[in-house]
Coordinates of N, CA, C and O in Angstrom, one line a residue:
X1 N 22.2 41.0 6.2 CA 21.1 40.3 6.8 C 19.9 41.6 6.9 O 18.9 41.5 6.7
X2 N 20.5 42.8 7.0 CA 19.2 44.1 7.0 C 19.0 44.2 5.8 O 17.8 44.8 5.5
X3 N 19.5 43.8 4.6 CA 18.9 43.8 3.3 C 17.5 43.0 3.2 O 16.7 43.5 2.6
X4 N 17.3 42.0 3.7 CA 16.1 41.4 4.0 C 15.1 42.1 4.6 O 13.8 42.0 4.0
X5 N 15.3 42.9 5.6 CA 14.4 43.6 6.5 C 14.2 45.0 5.6 O 13.3 45.6 6.0
X6 N 15.0 45.4 4.6 CA 14.9 46.7 4.1 C 13.7 46.6 2.8 O 12.9 47.3 2.4
X7 N 13.6 45.1 2.4 CA 12.6 45.0 1.4 C 11.6 44.0 1.9 O 12.0 42.8 2.0
X8 N 10.6 44.2 2.0 CA 9.5 43.4 2.8 C 9.4 42.2 1.7 O 9.1 41.2 2.6
X9 N 9.4 42.2 0.7 CA 9.3 41.2 -0.5 C 10.5 40.2 0.1 O 10.1 38.9 0.2
X10 N 11.3 40.6 0.2 CA 12.7 39.8 0.4 C 12.4 39.1 1.7 O 12.9 37.8 2.1
X11 N 12.2 39.8 2.8 CA 11.5 38.9 4.2 C 10.7 37.9 4.2 O 10.7 37.0 4.7
X12 N 9.5 38.1 3.1 CA 8.7 37.0 3.0 C 9.3 36.0 2.1 O 9.3 34.8 2.7
X13 N 10.1 36.3 1.3 CA 10.9 35.0 0.5 C 11.6 34.3 1.4 O 11.7 33.2 1.6
X14 N 12.4 34.9 2.4 CA 13.3 34.1 3.5 C 12.5 33.4 4.3 O 12.9 32.0 4.6
X15 N 11.6 34.0 4.9 CA 10.7 33.2 5.7 C 9.9 31.9 5.1 O 9.7 30.9 5.7
X16 N 9.7 31.8 3.9 CA 9.0 30.9 3.5 C 10.0 29.8 3.0 O 9.8 28.7 3.2
X17 N 11.3 30.4 2.5 CA 12.5 29.4 2.4 C 12.5 28.7 3.7 O 12.9 27.4 3.9
X18 N 12.7 29.4 4.9 CA 13.1 28.8 6.2 C 11.9 27.7 6.7 O 12.1 26.6 6.9
X19 N 10.5 28.0 6.1 CA 9.5 27.2 6.6 C 9.6 26.0 5.8 O 9.4 25.0 6.4
X20 N 9.7 26.3 4.5 CA 9.9 24.8 3.5 C 11.1 23.9 3.9 O 10.9 22.9 4.0
X21 N 12.2 24.7 4.2 CA 13.3 23.9 4.7 C 13.0 23.1 6.1 O 13.3 21.9 6.0
X22 N 12.2 23.7 6.9 CA 11.8 23.0 8.4 C 10.8 22.0 7.9 O 11.1 20.9 8.3
X23 N 10.1 22.2 7.1 CA 9.1 21.2 6.5 C 9.8 19.8 5.9 O 9.4 18.9 6.3
X24 N 10.6 20.1 5.1 CA 11.4 19.2 4.4 C 12.3 18.3 5.5 O 12.4 17.2 5.2
X25 N 12.7 19.1 6.3 CA 13.6 18.6 7.6 C 12.6 17.4 8.3 O 13.1 16.3 8.5
X26 N 11.4 17.9 8.4 CA 10.7 16.7 9.2 C 10.3 15.6 8.3 O 10.0 14.5 8.7
X27 N 10.0 15.8 7.0 CA 9.7 14.8 5.9 C 10.8 13.8 6.1 O 10.4 12.7 6.1
X28 N 11.9 14.4 5.9 CA 13.2 13.4 5.9 C 13.3 12.7 7.2 O 13.8 11.6 7.1
X29 N 13.1 13.4 8.3 CA 13.4 12.6 9.4 C 12.3 11.5 9.7 O 12.7 10.2 10.2
X30 N 11.1 11.8 9.2 CA 10.0 10.6 9.4 C 10.0 9.6 8.5 O 10.0 8.4 8.7
X31 N 11.0 9.9 7.0 CA 11.1 8.9 6.3 C 12.3 8.1 6.9 O 12.3 6.8 6.7
X32 N 13.3 8.5 7.7 CA 14.3 7.7 8.2 C 13.8 7.1 9.3 O 14.1 5.7 9.4
X33 N 12.9 7.4 10.1 CA 12.2 6.5 11.2 C 11.8 5.3 10.7 O 11.7 4.3 11.1
X34 N 10.8 5.7 9.5 CA 10.0 4.8 8.8 C 11.0 3.7 8.2 O 10.9 2.2 8.2
X35 N 12.3 4.1 7.8 CA 13.2 3.2 6.9 C 14.1 2.4 8.3 O 14.1 1.2 7.8
X36 N 13.9 2.9 9.2 CA 14.8 2.3 10.4 C 14.0 0.9 10.7 O 14.3 -0.1 10.9
X37 N 12.5 1.2 10.8 CA 11.5 0.1 11.2 C 11.4 -0.8 10.1 O 11.2 -2.0 10.3
X38 N 11.7 -0.4 8.8 CA 11.2 -1.3 7.7 C 12.4 -2.4 7.5 O 12.4 -3.3 6.9
X39 N 13.7 -1.9 7.8 CA 14.9 -2.6 7.6 C 14.8 -4.2 8.2 O 15.0 -4.2 9.5
X40 N 14.6 -5.2 7.5 CA 14.6 -6.4 8.1 C 16.2 -6.9 8.4 O 16.3 -7.9 9.2
X41 N 16.9 -6.6 7.7 CA 18.4 -6.9 7.8 C 19.0 -6.4 9.1 O 19.9 -7.1 9.9
X42 N 18.5 -5.4 9.8 CA 19.2 -4.8 10.8 C 18.4 -5.3 12.2 O 17.3 -5.8 12.2
X43 N 19.3 -5.5 13.2 CA 18.8 -6.2 14.2 C 18.0 -5.4 15.1 O 18.0 -4.2 15.0
X44 N 17.3 -5.8 16.1 CA 16.6 -4.9 17.2 C 17.5 -3.8 17.9 O 17.0 -2.6 18.2
X45 N 18.4 -4.4 18.1 CA 19.6 -3.3 18.8 C 20.2 -2.2 18.0 O 20.1 -1.1 18.3
X46 N 20.2 -2.8 16.6 CA 20.5 -1.9 15.7 C 19.6 -0.8 15.5 O 19.9 0.5 15.2
X47 N 18.4 -1.3 15.3 CA 17.3 -0.3 15.3 C 17.2 0.7 16.5 O 16.9 1.8 16.0
X48 N 17.2 0.2 17.7 CA 17.1 1.0 18.9 C 18.3 2.1 18.7 O 18.0 3.1 18.9
X49 N 19.6 1.6 18.4 CA 20.7 2.5 18.4 C 20.4 3.6 17.4 O 20.6 4.8 17.6
X50 N 20.1 3.1 16.3 CA 19.7 4.3 15.1 C 18.7 5.2 15.5 O 18.8 6.4 15.5
X51 N 17.6 4.6 16.2 CA 16.4 5.3 16.6 C 16.8 6.5 17.7 O 16.6 7.7 17.6
X52 N 17.7 6.1 18.7 CA 17.9 6.9 19.6 C 19.0 8.1 19.1 O 19.0 9.2 19.4
X53 N 19.9 7.7 18.1 CA 20.9 8.5 17.5 C 20.0 9.8 16.9 O 20.2 10.7 17.0
X54 N 19.0 9.2 15.9 CA 18.1 10.1 15.2 C 17.3 10.9 16.0 O 17.0 12.2 15.7
X55 N 16.9 10.6 17.2 CA 15.8 11.3 18.1 C 16.5 12.2 19.0 O 16.1 13.4 19.0
X56 N 17.5 11.8 19.5 CA 18.4 12.8 20.5 C 19.3 13.5 20.0 O 19.4 14.8 20.3
X57 N 19.9 13.4 18.8 CA 20.9 14.3 17.9 C 20.3 14.2 16.6 O 20.8 13.6 15.7
X58 N 19.2 14.9 16.5 CA 18.4 15.0 15.0 C 19.1 15.2 14.0 O 19.3 14.4 12.7
X59 N 19.7 16.4 14.0 CA 20.6 16.8 12.7 C 21.7 16.0 12.4 O 22.0 15.4 11.2
X60 N 22.6 15.5 13.2 CA 23.8 14.5 13.3 C 23.2 13.3 13.1 O 23.7 12.9 11.9
X61 N 22.1 12.9 13.8 CA 21.6 11.4 13.4 C 21.1 11.4 11.8 O 21.5 10.4 11.1
X62 N 20.5 12.3 11.3 CA 19.9 12.2 10.0 C 21.2 12.2 9.1 O 21.0 11.6 8.2
X63 N 22.0 13.2 9.2 CA 23.1 13.4 8.3 C 23.9 12.0 8.1 O 24.3 11.4 7.3
X64 N 24.3 11.5 9.7 CA 24.9 10.3 9.3 C 24.2 9.0 9.0 O 24.8 8.3 7.8
X65 N 22.9 9.0 9.2 CA 22.1 7.9 8.5 C 21.9 8.1 6.8 O 22.2 7.2 6.3
X66 N 21.8 9.2 6.5 CA 21.9 9.3 5.0 C 23.1 9.0 4.3 O 23.0 8.3 3.2
X67 N 24.2 9.3 5.0 CA 25.3 9.0 4.3 C 25.6 7.5 4.6 O 26.1 6.9 3.4
X68 N 25.5 6.9 5.8 CA 26.0 5.5 5.8 C 24.9 4.6 5.1 O 25.3 3.6 4.7
X69 N 23.4 4.9 5.2 CA 22.5 3.9 4.7 C 21.6 4.4 3.8 O 20.6 3.8 3.5
X70 N 21.8 5.5 3.1 CA 21.2 6.2 2.0 C 20.6 5.6 1.2 O 19.6 5.3 0.2
X71 N 22.0 4.7 0.4 CA 21.9 4.0 -0.8 C 20.8 2.6 -0.5 O 19.8 2.3 -1.3
X72 N 20.8 2.2 0.6 CA 19.9 1.0 0.9 C 18.7 1.5 1.3 O 17.3 0.8 1.0
X73 N 18.4 2.6 1.7 CA 17.1 3.3 1.8 C 16.3 3.2 0.6 O 15.1 3.0 0.9
X74 N 16.8 3.8 -0.3 CA 16.2 3.7 -1.7 C 15.7 2.4 -2.2 O 14.5 2.1 -2.9
X75 N 16.7 1.4 -2.1 CA 16.4 0.1 -2.5 C 15.3 -0.6 -1.6 O 14.5 -1.4 -2.1
X76 N 15.1 -0.3 -0.4 CA 14.1 -0.7 0.5 C 12.9 -0.1 -0.1 O 11.9 -1.0 0.1
X77 N 12.8 1.0 -0.3 CA 11.5 1.8 -0.6 C 11.1 1.2 -1.9 O 10.1 1.0 -2.2
X78 N 11.9 0.8 -3.1 CA 11.6 0.4 -4.3 C 11.1 -1.1 -4.0 O 10.0 -1.5 -4.6
X79 N 11.8 -1.9 -3.2 CA 11.3 -3.1 -2.9 C 10.0 -3.3 -2.4 O 9.0 -3.8 -2.8
X80 N 9.8 -2.2 -1.5 CA 8.1 -2.2 -0.8 C 7.3 -1.6 -1.6 O 6.1 -2.3 -1.9
X81 N 7.5 -0.8 -2.7 CA 6.7 -0.4 -3.7 C 6.3 -1.6 -4.7 O 5.0 -1.7 -5.0
X82 N 7.6 -2.3 -5.0 CA 7.1 -3.3 -6.0 C 6.1 -4.6 -5.5 O 5.4 -5.1 -5.9
X83 N 6.6 -4.7 -4.2 CA 5.7 -5.8 -3.3 C 4.3 -5.3 -3.2 O 3.2 -6.1 -3.4
X84 N 4.0 -4.0 -3.0 CA 2.6 -3.4 -2.8 C 2.0 -3.7 -4.4 O 0.8 -3.9 -4.4
X85 N 2.8 -3.4 -5.4 CA 2.1 -3.3 -6.7 C 1.7 -4.8 -7.0 O 0.8 -5.0 -7.7
X86 N 2.6 -5.6 -6.8 CA 2.5 -7.0 -7.1 C 1.2 -7.7 -6.2 O 0.2 -8.4 -6.7
X87 N 0.8 -7.0 -5.0 CA -0.1 -7.4 -4.2 C -1.5 -7.0 -4.8 O -2.5 -7.7 -4.8
X88 N -1.4 -5.5 -5.2 CA -2.5 -5.1 -5.7 C -2.8 -5.8 -7.3 O -4.1 -6.1 -7.4
X89 N -1.8 -6.0 -8.1 CA -2.1 -7.0 -9.3 C -2.6 -8.3 -9.0 O -3.7 -8.5 -9.8
X90 N -2.3 -9.0 -7.9 CA -2.7 -10.3 -7.8 C -4.5 -10.2 -7.3 O -5.1 -10.8 -7.5
X91 N -4.3 -9.2 -6.5 CA -5.9 -8.9 -6.0 C -7.0 -8.4 -7.2 O -8.0 -9.0 -7.3
X92 N -6.4 -7.6 -8.1 CA -7.4 -7.5 -9.2 C -7.7 -8.6 -10.1 O -8.7 -9.0 -10.7
X93 N -6.4 -9.4 -10.3 CA -6.5 -10.8 -11.2 C -7.8 -11.5 -10.3 O -8.6 -12.1 -11.1
X94 N -7.5 -11.9 -9.2 CA -8.4 -12.6 -8.3 C -9.9 -12.0 -8.6 O -10.8 -12.9 -8.7
X95 N -10.0 -10.7 -8.2 CA -11.3 -10.1 -8.5 C -12.0 -10.4 -9.8 O -13.1 -10.7 -9.9
X96 N -11.2 -10.1 -10.9 CA -11.5 -10.3 -12.3 C -12.1 -11.8 -12.5 O -13.1 -12.1 -13.2
X97 N -11.2 -12.7 -12.0 CA -11.4 -14.0 -12.3 C -12.8 -14.4 -11.9 O -13.7 -15.2 -12.3
X98 N -13.0 -14.1 -10.2 CA -14.2 -14.4 -9.9 C -15.6 -13.6 -10.4 O -16.6 -14.0 -10.4
X99 N -15.4 -12.3 -10.9 CA -16.3 -11.7 -11.7 C -16.6 -12.3 -13.0 O -17.8 -12.0 -13.5
X100 N -15.7 -13.1 -13.5 CA -16.1 -13.7 -15.2 C -17.1 -14.8 -14.5 O -17.9 -15.0 -15.6
X101 N -17.2 -15.7 -13.7 CA -18.0 -16.5 -13.2 C -19.4 -16.1 -13.0 O -19.5 -15.4 -12.1
X102 N -20.4 -16.7 -13.4 CA -21.7 -16.2 -13.1 C -22.2 -16.8 -11.7 O -21.6 -17.9 -11.5
X103 N -22.8 -16.0 -11.1 CA -23.2 -16.6 -9.5 C -24.4 -17.8 -9.9 O -24.8 -17.8 -10.9
X104 N -24.6 -18.4 -8.8 CA -25.4 -19.6 -8.9 C -26.8 -19.1 -9.0 O -27.8 -19.5 -9.6
X105 N -27.3 -17.8 -8.5 CA -28.4 -17.2 -8.5 C -28.6 -16.9 -10.1 O -30.0 -17.0 -10.5
X106 N -27.7 -16.4 -10.8 CA -27.9 -16.0 -12.1 C -28.1 -17.2 -13.0 O -29.1 -17.4 -13.9
X107 N -27.5 -18.3 -12.8 CA -27.6 -19.5 -13.5 C -29.1 -20.3 -13.3 O -29.6 -20.5 -14.1
X108 N -29.6 -20.1 -11.9 CA -30.9 -20.7 -11.5 C -31.8 -19.7 -12.4 O -33.0 -20.3 -12.9
X109 N -31.7 -18.6 -12.3 CA -32.6 -17.6 -13.1 C -32.8 -18.0 -14.3 O -33.9 -17.9 -15.2
X110 N -31.6 -18.1 -15.3 CA -31.6 -18.6 -16.6 C -32.1 -19.9 -16.9 O -32.9 -20.1 -17.7
X111 N -31.9 -20.9 -15.9 CA -32.5 -22.0 -16.0 C -34.1 -22.2 -15.8 O -34.9 -22.6 -16.7
X112 N -34.5 -21.1 -15.1 CA -35.8 -21.0 -14.9 C -36.6 -20.3 -16.2 O -37.6 -20.8 -16.6
X113 N -35.8 -19.4 -16.6 CA -36.5 -18.8 -18.1 C -36.5 -19.9 -19.1 O -37.4 -19.8 -19.9
X114 N -35.5 -20.7 -19.2 CA -35.4 -21.8 -20.2 C -36.7 -22.7 -20.0 O -37.2 -23.3 -20.9
X115 N -36.8 -23.1 -18.7 CA -37.9 -24.2 -18.6 C -39.1 -23.4 -18.8 O -40.2 -24.2 -19.5
X116 N -39.3 -22.0 -18.5 CA -40.8 -21.4 -18.6 C -41.0 -21.4 -20.2 O -42.1 -21.4 -20.7
X117 N -39.7 -21.2 -21.1 CA -40.1 -21.2 -22.5 C -40.4 -22.5 -23.1 O -40.8 -22.7 -24.2
X118 N -40.1 -23.6 -22.3 CA -40.4 -24.9 -22.7 C -39.3 -25.7 -23.3 O -39.4 -26.5 -24.1
X119 N -38.0 -25.1 -23.4 CA -36.8 -25.4 -24.1 C -36.3 -26.8 -23.2 O -35.6 -27.7 -24.0
X120 N -36.6 -26.9 -22.1 CA -36.1 -28.2 -21.2 C -37.2 -28.6 -20.6 O -38.1 -28.1 -20.1
X121 N -37.1 -29.8 -20.2 CA -38.5 -30.7 -19.4 C -38.1 -30.3 -17.9 O -37.0 -29.8 -17.5
X122 N -38.9 -30.6 -16.9 CA -39.0 -30.4 -15.8 C -37.7 -31.3 -15.1 O -37.0 -30.8 -14.1
X123 N -37.6 -32.6 -15.4 CA -36.6 -33.2 -15.1 C -35.3 -32.9 -15.4 O -34.3 -32.8 -14.6
X124 N -35.0 -32.3 -16.8 CA -33.8 -31.6 -17.0 C -33.3 -30.4 -16.1 O -32.3 -30.2 -15.7
X125 N -34.6 -29.5 -16.1 CA -34.6 -28.5 -14.9 C -33.9 -28.9 -13.7 O -32.8 -28.3 -12.9
X126 N -34.5 -29.9 -13.1 CA -34.1 -30.3 -11.7 C -32.6 -30.8 -11.8 O -31.8 -30.5 -10.8
X127 N -32.2 -31.6 -12.8 CA -30.8 -32.1 -12.9 C -30.0 -30.7 -13.0 O -28.7 -31.1 -12.3
X128 N -30.1 -29.9 -14.0 CA -29.3 -28.8 -13.9 C -29.4 -27.8 -12.7 O -28.2 -27.5 -12.4
X129 N -30.6 -27.8 -12.0 CA -30.4 -27.3 -10.7 C -29.6 -27.9 -9.6 O -28.8 -27.0 -9.0
X130 N -29.7 -29.3 -9.6 CA -28.7 -29.8 -8.7 C -27.3 -29.9 -8.9 O -26.4 -29.5 -8.1
X131 N -26.9 -29.7 -10.3 CA -25.5 -29.4 -10.7 C -25.3 -28.2 -10.5 O -24.2 -27.9 -9.8
X132 N -26.0 -27.3 -10.6 CA -25.7 -25.5 -10.3 C -25.4 -25.6 -8.8 O -24.4 -25.0 -8.4
X133 N -26.3 -26.1 -7.7 CA -26.2 -25.8 -6.5 C -25.1 -26.8 -5.7 O -24.4 -26.3 -4.8
X134 N -24.7 -28.1 -6.5 CA -23.4 -28.6 -5.9 C -22.3 -28.0 -6.4 O -21.2 -27.8 -5.7
X135 N -22.2 -27.3 -7.5 CA -21.0 -26.6 -8.0 C -20.9 -25.4 -7.0 O -19.6 -25.3 -6.6
X136 N -22.0 -24.7 -6.8 CA -21.9 -23.5 -6.2 C -21.5 -23.9 -4.5 O -20.8 -23.0 -3.9
X137 N -21.8 -24.8 -3.9 CA -21.6 -25.2 -2.6 C -20.0 -25.8 -2.6 O -19.5 -25.6 -1.8
X138 N -19.5 -26.3 -3.7 CA -18.2 -27.0 -3.6 C -17.2 -25.8 -3.7 O -16.3 -25.5 -3.2
X139 N -17.5 -24.9 -4.5 CA -16.6 -23.5 -4.8 C -16.8 -22.7 -3.6 O -15.9 -22.1 -3.2
X140 N -17.9 -22.5 -3.0 CA -18.0 -21.8 -1.8 C -17.2 -22.3 -0.7 O -16.6 -21.6 0.1
X141 N -17.2 -23.7 -0.4 CA -16.5 -24.3 0.6 C -15.0 -24.4 0.3 O -14.0 -24.1 1.3
X142 N -14.7 -24.1 -0.9 CA -13.2 -24.2 -1.1 C -12.7 -22.9 -0.9 O -11.5 -22.6 -0.7
X143 N -13.4 -21.8 -1.3 CA -13.1 -20.5 -1.3 C -12.9 -20.0 0.3 O -12.0 -19.4 0.7
X144 N -13.9 -20.8 1.0 CA -13.7 -20.5 2.5 C -12.6 -21.1 3.0 O -11.8 -20.6 4.0
X145 N -12.2 -22.4 2.6 CA -11.2 -23.1 3.1 C -9.9 -22.5 2.8 O -8.7 -22.2 3.4
X146 N -10.0 -21.7 1.4 CA -8.8 -21.2 1.1 C -8.3 -19.8 1.7 O -7.3 -19.3 2.4
X147 N -9.2 -19.2 2.1 CA -9.3 -17.9 2.7 C -9.0 -18.1 4.4 O -8.2 -17.4 5.0
X148 N -9.3 -19.1 4.9 CA -9.2 -19.6 6.1 C -7.6 -20.0 6.3 O -7.0 -19.7 7.2
X149 N -7.1 -20.9 5.0 CA -5.9 -21.2 5.3 C -4.8 -20.1 5.0 O -3.6 -20.0 5.6
X150 N -5.3 -18.7 4.3 CA -4.3 -17.7 4.1 C -4.3 -16.7 5.3 O -3.3 -16.0 5.4
X151 N -5.2 -17.0 6.3 CA -5.0 -16.2 7.6 C -4.5 -17.0 8.6 O -4.2 -17.4 9.3

């Protein structure tokens, strides 16, 4: 042990090693606490028991938890990552799908330009305008109903 203090660089190395091991220990402890709460198969009493074991006897509790439940811990983390990825993918698909449709304002502006050029009559413009406004009202109500039903 005196060797580390005879060489100052060795002392710095040991200090850094202990510091990083300490940080790694806390990361592992917090991941285990999160995994305890993430596990849907475990009962409330089981979660409370593991939590008490890990908090009051942290070194022994973490080692026993990793040995007893470490394999399933990885499976739960992968399942949560997949669920988050699927939710993100569906959000992107929904957003892209809604971005493909032009808004009613864009359609009305286009109709107004066509009428100004004289390509359609006033009557055709009013019929198309009613159609655009009725479609936007229907899709807006359907979207509002779907979002209200989802929450």
